[in-house]
Coordinates of C-alpha atoms and ligand atoms in Angstrom, one line a residue:
M1018 CA -0.4 -0.3 -0.3
A1019 CA 3.0 2.1 -0.2
T1020 CA 2.7 5.6 -2.3
E1021 CA 5.1 7.4 -4.2
T1022 CA 3.6 10.8 -3.1
T1023 CA 7.1 11.4 -0.9
S1024 CA 9.7 9.5 0.0
D1025 CA 9.6 11.3 2.9
R1026 CA 7.5 8.9 5.0
V1027 CA 6.4 8.2 8.1
L1028 CA 5.3 4.9 9.4
I1029 CA 2.5 4.7 12.7
L1030 CA 2.2 0.7 13.4
D1031 CA -1.1 0.4 15.4
F1032 CA -1.4 -1.8 18.2
G1033 CA -5.8 -0.6 18.5
S1034 CA -5.6 2.9 20.4
Q1035 CA -8.5 4.9 19.4
V1036 CA -6.7 8.0 19.5
T1037 CA -4.1 6.6 16.5
Q1038 CA -6.0 8.9 13.5
L1039 CA -4.7 11.1 15.8
I1040 CA -1.7 10.3 16.1
A1041 CA -1.7 10.8 11.4
R1042 CA -3.3 14.2 11.8
R1043 CA -0.9 15.6 13.6
V1044 CA 2.3 14.4 11.8
R1045 CA 0.4 15.8 8.5
E1046 CA 0.0 18.8 10.2
A1047 CA 3.1 19.0 10.3
G1048 CA 3.5 18.8 6.4
V1049 CA 5.0 14.9 6.1
F1050 CA 3.4 12.2 4.9
C1051 CA 2.1 9.2 7.0
E1052 CA 0.2 5.6 6.4
I1053 CA -1.0 4.0 9.6
H1054 CA -0.5 -0.1 9.3
P1055 CA -1.7 -2.8 12.0
Y1056 CA 1.6 -3.7 14.1
S1057 CA 1.3 -6.7 12.6
M1058 CA 2.8 -5.5 8.7
S1059 CA 5.3 -7.9 7.4
E1060 CA 8.6 -6.9 7.6
A1061 CA 9.1 -7.3 4.0
A1062 CA 6.3 -4.7 3.6
I1063 CA 7.8 -2.6 6.3
E1064 CA 10.8 -3.0 4.1
A1065 CA 9.5 -1.9 1.0
Y1066 CA 7.4 1.1 3.0
A1067 CA 10.7 2.4 3.7
P1068 CA 9.9 4.6 6.7
K1069 CA 12.5 7.9 8.0
A1070 CA 11.0 7.6 11.0
I1071 CA 8.5 4.7 12.8
I1072 CA 5.9 5.6 15.4
L1073 CA 4.5 2.8 17.9
S1074 CA 0.7 4.1 19.2
G1075 CA -1.2 3.0 22.7
S1076 CA -3.2 0.1 22.9
P1077 CA -6.8 -1.1 25.3
A1078 CA -3.9 -4.4 25.9
S1079 CA -2.0 -5.1 28.1
V1080 CA 2.2 -6.0 27.1
T1081 CA 2.3 -8.0 30.7
E1082 CA -0.7 -10.5 29.1
E1083 CA 0.8 -12.7 27.4
G1084 CA -0.2 -13.4 23.4
S1085 CA 0.2 -9.3 23.6
P1086 CA 1.0 -7.7 20.2
R1087 CA 4.4 -6.9 20.0
A1088 CA 6.5 -4.6 17.2
P1089 CA 8.2 -6.3 14.5
G1090 CA 12.1 -6.8 14.9
I1091 CA 12.8 -4.8 12.7
V1092 CA 11.4 -1.3 13.3
F1093 CA 14.5 -1.5 16.5
T1094 CA 17.2 -2.7 13.5
K1095 CA 16.7 -0.6 11.0
G1096 CA 18.6 2.7 12.4
V1097 CA 15.5 4.7 11.5
P1098 CA 14.0 6.9 15.0
V1099 CA 11.2 5.2 17.4
L1100 CA 9.2 7.1 19.0
G1101 CA 6.8 5.3 21.2
I1102 CA 3.2 6.3 22.6
C1103 CA 1.4 5.0 25.7
Y1104 CA 1.7 1.0 25.2
G1105 CA 3.4 1.7 22.4
Q1106 CA 6.8 2.7 25.1
Q1107 CA 6.1 0.1 27.0
T1108 CA 6.2 -2.4 24.6
M1109 CA 8.9 -0.5 23.2
C1110 CA 11.0 -1.5 26.8
E1111 CA 9.6 -5.4 26.9
Q1112 CA 11.0 -5.8 23.7
L1113 CA 14.1 -4.1 24.4
G1114 CA 15.1 -5.7 27.5
G1115 CA 13.0 -3.4 30.2
K1116 CA 10.1 -4.4 32.4
V1117 CA 6.5 -3.7 32.5
E1118 CA 4.5 -4.2 34.8
P1119 CA 0.6 -3.2 36.1
G1120 CA 0.8 0.2 38.0
E1121 CA -0.5 1.2 41.7
T1122 CA -1.8 3.9 40.2
R1123 CA -3.2 4.3 37.4
E1124 CA -3.4 7.7 35.4
F1125 CA -7.0 8.8 33.5
G1126 CA -7.1 11.9 31.5
R1127 CA -5.4 15.3 33.0
A1128 CA -2.0 14.5 35.0
F1129 CA 1.0 16.3 35.0
V1130 CA 5.3 15.4 34.2
D1131 CA 7.8 16.9 36.1
V1132 CA 10.6 17.6 33.2
K1133 CA 14.2 16.2 35.1
E1134 CA 16.6 16.7 32.2
P1135 CA 17.2 18.4 28.3
C1136 CA 15.8 16.5 25.7
A1137 CA 15.0 17.0 21.8
L1138 CA 11.5 16.0 21.6
F1139 CA 11.0 18.4 23.6
E1140 CA 13.4 21.0 23.4
G1141 CA 12.4 25.2 23.2
V1142 CA 8.9 23.3 24.2
W1143 CA 9.4 22.8 28.0
Q1144 CA 11.9 23.8 30.7
V1145 CA 14.1 21.3 32.7
G1146 CA 12.5 22.2 36.1
A1147 CA 9.3 22.9 34.8
R1148 CA 6.2 20.6 35.0
E1149 CA 3.9 20.3 32.0
Q1150 CA 0.2 19.3 31.5
V1151 CA -0.1 15.6 30.1
W1152 CA -3.1 13.8 29.2
M1153 CA -2.9 10.2 29.9
S1154 CA -4.8 6.6 29.6
H1155 CA -3.1 4.0 31.4
G1156 CA -3.0 1.4 34.1
D1157 CA 0.3 -0.1 33.3
R1158 CA 4.5 1.7 33.3
V1159 CA 6.9 0.9 32.3
A1160 CA 9.3 -0.4 35.5
K1161 CA 13.3 -1.2 34.3
L1162 CA 14.2 0.5 31.6
P1163 CA 16.1 -1.5 28.3
E1164 CA 20.4 -0.4 28.5
G1165 CA 20.4 2.7 27.0
F1166 CA 17.5 4.7 28.0
R1167 CA 17.3 7.6 30.2
I1168 CA 14.3 8.9 32.6
V1169 CA 13.7 12.7 31.1
A1170 CA 10.6 13.1 32.5
T1171 CA 8.3 11.8 35.3
S1172 CA 5.0 12.0 36.8
E1173 CA 2.7 10.5 40.1
G1174 CA 1.9 7.3 38.2
A1175 CA 4.5 7.3 35.5
P1176 CA 8.3 7.3 36.6
Y1177 CA 8.8 6.9 33.3
A1178 CA 6.6 9.6 31.4
I1179 CA 9.3 10.3 28.8
I1180 CA 12.6 8.6 28.1
A1181 CA 14.9 8.4 25.8
D1182 CA 18.2 6.9 23.8
D1183 CA 19.2 9.2 22.3
S1184 CA 22.4 7.4 20.4
R1185 CA 19.8 5.0 18.9
R1186 CA 17.1 7.9 18.3
F1187 CA 14.2 5.7 21.1
Y1188 CA 12.2 8.3 22.3
A1189 CA 9.0 7.0 24.5
V1190 CA 5.9 8.3 26.2
Q1191 CA 3.8 7.4 28.6
F1192 CA 1.6 10.1 27.5
H1193 CA -0.1 11.2 24.5
P1194 CA 1.5 13.9 23.0
E1195 CA -1.3 13.5 20.2
V1196 CA -4.4 14.3 21.7
V1197 CA -5.1 18.0 22.4
H1198 CA -5.6 17.6 25.5
T1199 CA -1.3 18.0 26.0
P1200 CA -1.1 21.1 25.1
H1201 CA 2.1 21.3 23.0
G1202 CA 2.1 17.9 22.2
D1203 CA 1.8 18.5 18.3
A1204 CA 5.2 20.8 19.3
L1205 CA 6.4 17.4 20.5
I1206 CA 5.7 14.9 17.6
R1207 CA 6.8 18.2 15.3
N1208 CA 10.3 18.0 16.9
F1209 CA 10.6 14.1 16.4
L1210 CA 9.8 14.8 13.0
F1211 CA 12.5 17.6 12.1
A1212 CA 15.2 17.6 15.2
V1213 CA 15.4 13.8 15.7
S1214 CA 14.6 12.3 12.6
G1215 CA 15.3 15.2 9.9
L1216 CA 12.9 15.3 7.7
S1217 CA 11.9 18.1 5.8
G1218 CA 7.8 18.9 6.6
S1219 CA 7.7 19.4 2.3
W1220 CA 4.7 17.2 2.3
T1221 CA 2.3 20.7 1.0
M1222 CA -1.1 20.3 -1.4
A1223 CA 1.1 21.4 -4.2
A1224 CA 3.5 19.0 -3.9
F1225 CA 1.2 16.2 -3.6
K1226 CA -1.2 17.5 -6.7
A1227 CA 1.8 17.2 -8.9
Q1228 CA 2.7 14.0 -7.8
A1229 CA -1.2 12.6 -8.2
I1230 CA -0.7 13.8 -12.0
E1231 CA 1.8 12.2 -12.3
K1232 CA 1.2 8.9 -10.6
I1233 CA -2.7 9.2 -12.8
R1234 CA -0.5 9.6 -15.9
A1235 CA 1.6 6.4 -15.4
Q1236 CA -1.0 3.6 -14.0
V1237 CA -3.7 5.0 -16.7
G1238 CA -1.7 5.2 -19.9
T1239 CA -3.5 5.7 -23.2
G1240 CA -6.6 4.1 -21.5
K1241 CA -10.1 5.3 -20.8
V1242 CA -11.3 6.7 -17.3
I1243 CA -14.9 6.4 -16.0
C1244 CA -15.1 8.2 -12.6
G1245 CA -18.4 8.2 -10.4
L1246 CA -19.6 11.6 -10.1
S1247 CA -22.2 12.2 -7.1
G1248 CA -21.2 15.9 -6.9
G1249 CA -19.9 15.3 -3.6
V1250 CA -16.5 17.4 -3.2
D1251 CA -14.6 14.0 -3.3
S1252 CA -15.3 12.7 -6.4
S1253 CA -15.6 16.9 -7.8
V1254 CA -11.4 16.9 -6.9
A1255 CA -10.9 13.6 -8.3
A1256 CA -12.7 14.2 -11.3
V1257 CA -10.9 17.6 -11.8
L1258 CA -7.4 16.3 -10.4
I1259 CA -7.4 12.6 -13.2
H1260 CA -9.1 15.4 -15.8
E1261 CA -6.0 17.7 -15.7
A1262 CA -3.8 14.3 -15.8
I1263 CA -5.3 12.8 -19.0
G1264 CA -8.0 15.1 -20.3
D1265 CA -10.3 13.6 -22.8
Q1266 CA -9.2 10.3 -22.0
L1267 CA -12.5 11.1 -18.7
T1268 CA -15.7 10.5 -18.7
C1269 CA -17.7 10.5 -15.8
I1270 CA -20.8 9.2 -14.8
F1271 CA -23.2 10.2 -12.8
V1272 CA -25.3 7.3 -11.1
D1273 CA -28.9 8.9 -9.9
T1274 CA -29.8 5.9 -7.3
G1275 CA -33.8 7.0 -6.5
L1276 CA -31.6 7.2 -3.3
M1277 CA -31.1 11.1 -4.1
R1278 CA -31.7 14.1 -2.0
A1279 CA -35.3 15.9 -3.1
G1280 CA -33.6 18.0 -6.4
E1281 CA -29.7 16.6 -6.0
A1282 CA -29.5 15.2 -9.4
D1283 CA -30.7 18.1 -11.4
E1284 CA -28.6 20.2 -8.7
V1285 CA -25.3 18.1 -9.2
V1286 CA -25.7 17.7 -12.8
T1287 CA -26.3 21.1 -14.0
L1288 CA -23.0 23.0 -11.2
F1289 CA -21.1 20.2 -12.9
R1290 CA -21.9 20.6 -16.6
D1291 CA -21.5 24.8 -16.0
H1292 CA -18.1 24.9 -14.4
Y1293 CA -16.4 22.3 -16.1
N1294 CA -16.0 21.1 -19.4
I1295 CA -15.6 17.4 -18.9
P1296 CA -18.0 14.9 -20.7
L1297 CA -20.6 14.1 -18.1
V1298 CA -23.4 10.7 -18.2
H1299 CA -26.1 11.3 -16.3
V1300 CA -27.8 7.0 -15.6
D1301 CA -31.2 6.8 -13.7
A1302 CA -30.7 3.6 -11.8
A1303 CA -33.4 4.3 -9.2
D1304 CA -35.6 1.6 -10.5
L1305 CA -32.4 -0.7 -9.9
F1306 CA -31.2 0.5 -7.0
L1307 CA -35.1 0.2 -4.9
G1308 CA -35.8 -3.3 -6.9
K1309 CA -32.5 -4.8 -5.4
L1310 CA -33.1 -2.7 -1.8
A1311 CA -36.6 -4.7 -1.4
G1312 CA -37.2 -6.1 1.5
V1313 CA -33.1 -5.9 3.4
S1314 CA -32.7 -3.8 6.4
D1315 CA -29.8 -5.6 7.3
P1316 CA -27.2 -1.8 7.2
E1317 CA -24.1 -3.8 5.7
V1318 CA -26.2 -5.5 3.3
K1319 CA -27.9 -2.4 2.5
R1320 CA -24.6 -1.5 1.7
K1321 CA -22.6 -4.8 0.0
T1322 CA -25.8 -4.5 -2.7
I1323 CA -25.2 -0.8 -3.3
G1324 CA -22.1 -1.4 -3.3
A1325 CA -22.4 -3.7 -6.3
T1326 CA -25.4 -2.1 -7.8
F1327 CA -23.0 0.3 -8.5
I1328 CA -20.2 -1.7 -10.5
E1329 CA -22.7 -3.4 -12.7
I1330 CA -23.1 0.3 -13.6
F1331 CA -20.3 1.4 -13.7
D1332 CA -18.9 -1.7 -16.0
A1333 CA -22.3 -1.5 -17.8
E1334 CA -21.2 2.0 -18.6
A1335 CA -17.7 1.4 -19.2
K1336 CA -18.4 -0.5 -22.4
K1337 CA -21.2 1.9 -23.8
I1338 CA -17.8 4.3 -24.3
G1339 CA -15.8 1.8 -25.8
G1340 CA -13.9 -0.1 -23.1
A1341 CA -13.1 1.9 -19.7
G1342 CA -10.4 0.2 -18.6
F1343 CA -10.6 2.2 -15.3
L1344 CA -13.0 3.6 -12.5
A1345 CA -12.1 6.3 -10.6
Q1346 CA -13.8 7.3 -7.1
G1347 CA -13.3 9.6 -4.5
T1348 CA -12.3 7.8 -1.7
L1349 CA -10.9 9.0 1.0
Y1350 CA -8.4 7.6 3.8
P1351 CA -11.5 7.8 6.2
D1352 CA -13.5 5.1 3.8
V1353 CA -11.0 2.9 4.1
I1354 CA -9.5 2.9 7.1
E1355 CA -13.3 2.5 8.6
S1356 CA -14.0 -0.5 6.1
V1357 CA -10.7 -2.5 6.3
S1358 CA -10.7 -4.9 9.3
F1359 CA -6.4 -5.9 9.3
T1360 CA -6.5 -9.3 9.4
G1361 CA -4.8 -9.8 12.5
G1362 CA -5.2 -6.5 12.9
P1363 CA -6.9 -5.0 16.2
S1364 CA -9.2 -2.9 14.4
V1365 CA -12.8 -4.1 13.5
T1366 CA -14.5 -2.9 10.8
I1367 CA -17.2 -0.1 11.3
K1368 CA -19.3 -0.1 8.6
S1369 CA -18.5 -0.9 4.8
H1370 CA -18.0 1.9 2.8
H1371 CA -19.7 1.3 -0.2
N1372 CA -17.3 2.5 -2.5
V1373 CA -14.3 0.1 -0.5
G1374 CA -15.7 -3.3 1.7
G1375 CA -18.2 -2.6 0.2
L1376 CA -16.9 -3.5 -3.2
P1377 CA -17.6 -6.7 -5.0
E1378 CA -14.8 -9.2 -4.9
R1379 CA -14.3 -9.3 -8.9
M1380 CA -13.7 -6.2 -10.9
N1381 CA -13.5 -6.2 -14.1
L1382 CA -12.3 -2.2 -14.2
K1383 CA -8.9 -1.5 -12.1
L1384 CA -9.5 1.5 -9.2
V1385 CA -8.2 5.2 -10.1
E1386 CA -8.5 6.6 -6.4
P1387 CA -6.6 9.2 -5.9
L1388 CA -7.2 10.6 -2.4
R1389 CA -7.3 7.0 -1.0
E1390 CA -3.7 8.9 1.7
L1391 CA -6.7 12.1 2.4
F1392 CA -8.5 13.6 5.1
K1393 CA -11.5 15.3 4.1
D1394 CA -10.0 18.4 5.1
E1395 CA -7.3 17.7 2.8
V1396 CA -9.1 17.1 0.4
R1397 CA -10.8 20.3 0.2
R1398 CA -8.0 21.9 0.5
L1399 CA -6.9 20.0 -2.5
G1400 CA -9.8 21.5 -3.8
V1401 CA -8.7 24.6 -3.5
E1402 CA -5.4 24.2 -5.3
L1403 CA -7.4 22.9 -8.4
G1404 CA -9.6 25.9 -8.2
L1405 CA -12.5 24.5 -7.6
P1406 CA -15.1 26.6 -6.8
K1407 CA -16.7 26.9 -3.4
A1408 CA -20.3 25.5 -4.2
F1409 CA -18.0 22.5 -4.9
I1410 CA -16.1 22.6 -1.7
G1411 CA -17.6 23.9 1.1
R1412 CA -20.8 21.5 0.2
H1413 CA -21.5 19.1 3.5
P1414 CA -21.0 15.6 2.9
F1415 CA -23.2 12.7 1.3
P1416 CA -22.6 9.6 1.5
G1417 CA -23.2 6.9 -1.4
P1418 CA -25.9 5.3 -0.3
G1419 CA -27.5 8.1 0.3
L1420 CA -31.0 8.1 2.2
A1421 CA -30.8 3.9 2.3
I1422 CA -28.6 4.5 5.7
R1423 CA -30.7 7.2 6.8
I1424 CA -33.8 5.1 6.7
P1425 CA -32.9 2.2 8.9
G1426 CA -35.5 -1.0 8.5
E1427 CA -36.7 -1.3 4.9
I1428 CA -36.4 1.0 2.4
T1429 CA -39.5 1.6 0.5
P1430 CA -40.7 5.2 -2.3
E1431 CA -43.2 6.0 0.4
K1432 CA -40.7 6.4 3.1
L1433 CA -37.8 8.3 0.5
E1434 CA -40.4 10.5 0.0
I1435 CA -41.3 11.8 3.4
L1436 CA -37.4 11.6 3.8
R1437 CA -36.7 13.8 1.4
K1438 CA -39.3 16.4 2.0
A1439 CA -38.2 16.4 5.8
D1440 CA -34.3 16.7 5.4
T1441 CA -35.8 19.9 2.9
V1442 CA -37.6 22.1 5.2
Y1443 CA -34.2 20.6 8.2
L1444 CA -31.2 21.8 5.2
E1445 CA -33.4 25.3 4.5
E1446 CA -33.3 26.5 8.4
I1447 CA -30.3 25.7 8.9
R1448 CA -29.6 27.9 5.9
N1449 CA -31.4 30.8 6.6
A1450 CA -30.2 30.5 10.0
G1451 CA -26.5 31.2 8.0
L1452 CA -25.3 28.0 9.8
Y1453 CA -24.2 25.4 7.0
D1454 CA -21.1 26.8 6.7
V1455 CA -20.4 25.8 10.8
I1456 CA -21.8 22.6 10.5
W1457 CA -19.3 19.8 9.0
Q1458 CA -23.3 17.4 8.2
A1459 CA -26.4 17.5 8.8
F1460 CA -29.5 15.6 7.5
A1461 CA -32.8 13.7 8.6
V1462 CA -32.9 10.4 9.1
L1463 CA -36.9 8.7 9.1
L1464 CA -37.1 6.2 12.2
P1465 CA -39.1 2.5 11.8
V1466 CA -41.0 4.2 14.4
R1467 CA -44.4 5.4 14.8
T1468 CA -45.9 7.0 17.2
V1469 CA -49.0 8.8 18.6
G1470 CA -50.1 12.3 18.5
V1471 CA -53.0 14.4 18.2
M1472 CA -52.9 16.8 15.4
G1473 CA -56.6 19.0 14.4
D1474 CA -58.1 17.4 17.4
G1475 CA -57.6 13.8 15.1
R1476 CA -56.0 11.7 16.5
S1477 CA -52.2 10.9 14.4
Y1478 CA -50.5 7.3 14.3
D1479 CA -47.2 9.0 12.0
Y1480 CA -43.3 7.9 11.8
A1481 CA -40.7 9.8 13.8
C1482 CA -37.8 11.3 12.6
A1483 CA -34.2 12.7 14.2
L1484 CA -32.1 15.1 12.9
R1485 CA -28.1 14.9 13.1
A1486 CA -25.9 17.7 12.4
V1487 CA -22.5 17.6 14.0
T1488 CA -19.1 19.8 13.8
S1489 CA -16.2 17.7 12.7
V1490 CA -12.8 18.1 10.9
D1491 CA -12.6 15.0 9.1
G1492 CA -15.3 12.7 10.0
M1493 CA -13.6 10.1 12.1
T1494 CA -14.5 12.2 15.2
A1495 CA -17.5 15.1 15.6
D1496 CA -19.4 16.3 17.7
Y1497 CA -23.1 17.2 17.8
Y1498 CA -23.9 21.1 16.9
P1499 CA -25.5 23.1 19.7
F1500 CA -28.9 23.9 18.3
S1501 CA -31.0 27.0 20.1
H1502 CA -33.7 25.9 21.2
E1503 CA -35.8 28.0 19.3
F1504 CA -33.8 26.9 16.7
L1505 CA -34.9 23.6 16.4
G1506 CA -38.2 24.2 18.2
R1507 CA -39.1 25.9 14.5
V1508 CA -37.3 23.0 12.7
A1509 CA -40.4 20.4 14.7
T1510 CA -42.7 22.7 13.9
R1511 CA -42.4 23.4 10.3
I1512 CA -41.5 19.5 10.0
I1513 CA -45.2 18.1 11.2
N1514 CA -46.7 21.3 10.3
E1515 CA -46.0 20.5 6.5
V1516 CA -44.5 17.1 6.3
R1517 CA -47.7 14.1 5.9
G1518 CA -45.7 11.3 7.7
I1519 CA -44.1 12.5 10.6
N1520 CA -45.6 13.7 14.0
R1521 CA -42.7 13.5 16.5
V1522 CA -39.0 14.9 16.0
T1523 CA -36.2 14.4 17.8
Y1524 CA -32.2 15.4 17.9
D1525 CA -29.9 13.2 18.1
I1526 CA -27.5 14.2 20.3
T1527 CA -24.8 11.0 20.1
S1528 CA -20.6 11.9 19.4
K1529 CA -18.7 9.9 17.8
P1530 CA -17.0 8.4 18.8
P1531 CA -19.6 6.5 20.5
G1532 CA -22.0 7.1 17.9
T1533 CA -21.0 7.3 14.2
I1534 CA -22.3 9.7 11.8
E1535 CA -24.5 8.7 9.5
W1536 CA -27.3 6.0 11.5
E1537 CA -26.5 2.8 10.0
Ligands
LIG2074 N1 -24.2 8.5 -6.9 C1 -23.2 9.0 -7.2 N2 -22.3 8.5 -9.0 C2 -22.0 7.9 -9.5 N3 -20.5 8.0 -8.1 C3 -20.5 8.3 -6.5 C4 -22.6 8.4 -7.0 N4 -21.8 8.2 -5.0 C5 -21.2 7.5 -4.8 N5 -20.0 8.1 -5.9 C6 -18.4 7.7 -6.1 O1 -18.4 6.8 -4.1 C7 -17.5 7.7 -4.1 C8 -17.9 7.7 -2.4 O2 -18.9 9.0 -1.9 P1 -18.3 9.8 -1.2 O3 -20.4 10.0 -1.2 O4 -18.0 9.2 -0.1 O5 -18.3 11.4 -1.8 P2 -18.3 12.0 -2.5 O6 -19.4 11.9 -2.6 O7 -17.5 12.5 -4.1 O8 -17.9 13.4 -1.6 P3 -18.9 13.4 -0.5 O9 -18.1 12.9 0.6 O10 -18.5 14.9 -0.1 O11 -20.0 13.4 -0.6 C9 -17.3 8.9 -5.0 O12 -16.1 10.1 -4.6 C10 -18.0 9.0 -6.4 O13 -16.9 8.3 -6.5
LIG2075 O1 -19.9 7.4 0.2 C1 -19.7 6.9 1.0 N1 -20.1 6.3 0.9 C2 -20.3 5.2 2.6 O2 -20.5 4.0 2.6 C3 -20.0 5.8 3.5 N2 -20.8 5.8 5.0 C4 -20.7 7.0 5.7 N3 -19.8 7.7 4.7 C5 -19.8 9.6 5.1 O3 -18.8 8.6 5.7 C6 -18.6 10.0 6.9 C7 -18.3 9.4 8.2 O4 -19.1 8.3 8.6 P1 -19.5 7.6 10.2 O5 -19.6 8.0 11.1 O6 -21.2 7.4 9.6 O7 -18.9 5.9 9.3 C8 -19.9 11.0 7.1 O8 -19.6 11.7 6.0 C9 -20.6 9.6 6.3 O9 -21.9 10.4 5.2 C10 -20.4 7.2 3.2 N4 -19.8 7.6 2.8
LIG2076 N1 -3.4 3.9 26.0 C1 -2.6 2.8 26.5 O1 -1.8 2.5 25.3 C2 -2.3 1.8 27.2 C3 -1.4 0.8 27.4 C4 -1.8 -0.1 28.7 N2 -3.1 -1.0 28.1 C5 -1.8 0.3 29.4 O2 -2.9 0.4 30.5 O3 -1.2 0.9 29.8
LIG2077 MG1 -21.2 11.5 -1.8

């Protein structure tokens, strides 16, 4: 999976921590390319990836348990700098001849470290003698240092809060520098990347764009490419990027799945044709999708059915334009991470994104996915770099499976119609209140629950709907948007008055985690 994007690559080995993603974000924000791989990555794959530095993540596991995960030996013999975080520190110590034991005091949340000796990791950030706030989440602790290490900071629950082996460039911390609750944690990570590892921090969107174009040309040659275009920011950016690379070898395909929002199909096609001179085919596949989804209520079955149907259509369209060999999609890094359960790795499949885990096993078209290693906010920056108009860049994400994953249970044309109306009212109110751009994503969900109400002195027995609005940076974590009660009241009244079939409205205040943004 290694890419040619840059030679300054950092490898993050994941032991299953909840916050491994954040390590990647901090590294990329520093202008350094990195990828997350499971700790079980083979030594050959590590060699092929050729990291300039390695970071070991935290983990729910305990080094003291038999069979708990270990880093591949090559991590410590390759001669590159290594930063161990929490479990990463513990396994580093254990593997290099130190000792780990269950601690007497567990530390969760805010803690303080006393800085004892100078260290490249916090040079220019923390002073010797200072007491600094960090964020801890551990029960075990290092009890004996491996040879070559020294203690540079301590905390109450972790006498080895920061340790260093300067000659081998191995550093390890018991706390989590990647979370915002460790103020200056990002500066420590930068020090590891620049001062310790000597990386350049030159991974910019302009550099990414130039290299991505080269890669697309090399992969595709003179072949024809069709690009699944949804009107969302990811596929729009992918299409424009690919068009810059291969010009008229590209044809875009917009699939109307029948699971779109009100007016969306026309809007997307018009917007794209107005701005770009890229051939766009509009396929009306509503009957096909609704037919295949009839009677399906399990979320994963829905997602896989939708993924397979998309591919069926792309295959047919590829033939129609005289045999395209490649399918381009706006797949992002989070789609990949959430869909993939690493064999032998610690993470589990949360949901099969229709364009990754939902793809059929056998595919005729070869995938071109130039954004596969980017997070959403990075794609938006690439969009700016490519000169995409704001109408594309600022759009809320809309998932490929569309309203199908916003109607828990079976999907029917009647339910789709009700949901479209409620969603339209909700988004209209959000726009009127000037909130569209401060919210990351907002939508209505039609619940498969009917409740009793009283309307116009009569009894109603209709569906309930839930409203969702979240703030986020990259969709990997999210919080609910704190609307005023007045706003929520206004939307609820309008939906109940205007949308036949809904007589109750609720607001979803679940963050991610533990929830996800979509309901399925
Ligand atoms: N209706 C559609 N027609 C054609 N391709 C689609 C459609 N919906 C999704 N896709 C393909 O699946 C990919 C993933 O969808 P996803 O919703 O994650 O991205 P997007 O729609 O491009 O952007 P956004 O996340 O902002 O909605 C898209 O980039 C696109 O290639
Ligand atoms: O194209 C897509 N195909 C999918 O199968 C899919 N599932 C979720 N999403 C979008 O991903 C982001 C994170 O969503 P979740 O918190 O629900 O996983 C949110 O922005 C979701 O809308 C999808 N997009
Ligand atoms: N966050 C972590 O990496 C925790 C590591 C280990 N499970 C402990 O409790 O110490
Ligand atoms: Mg979309």
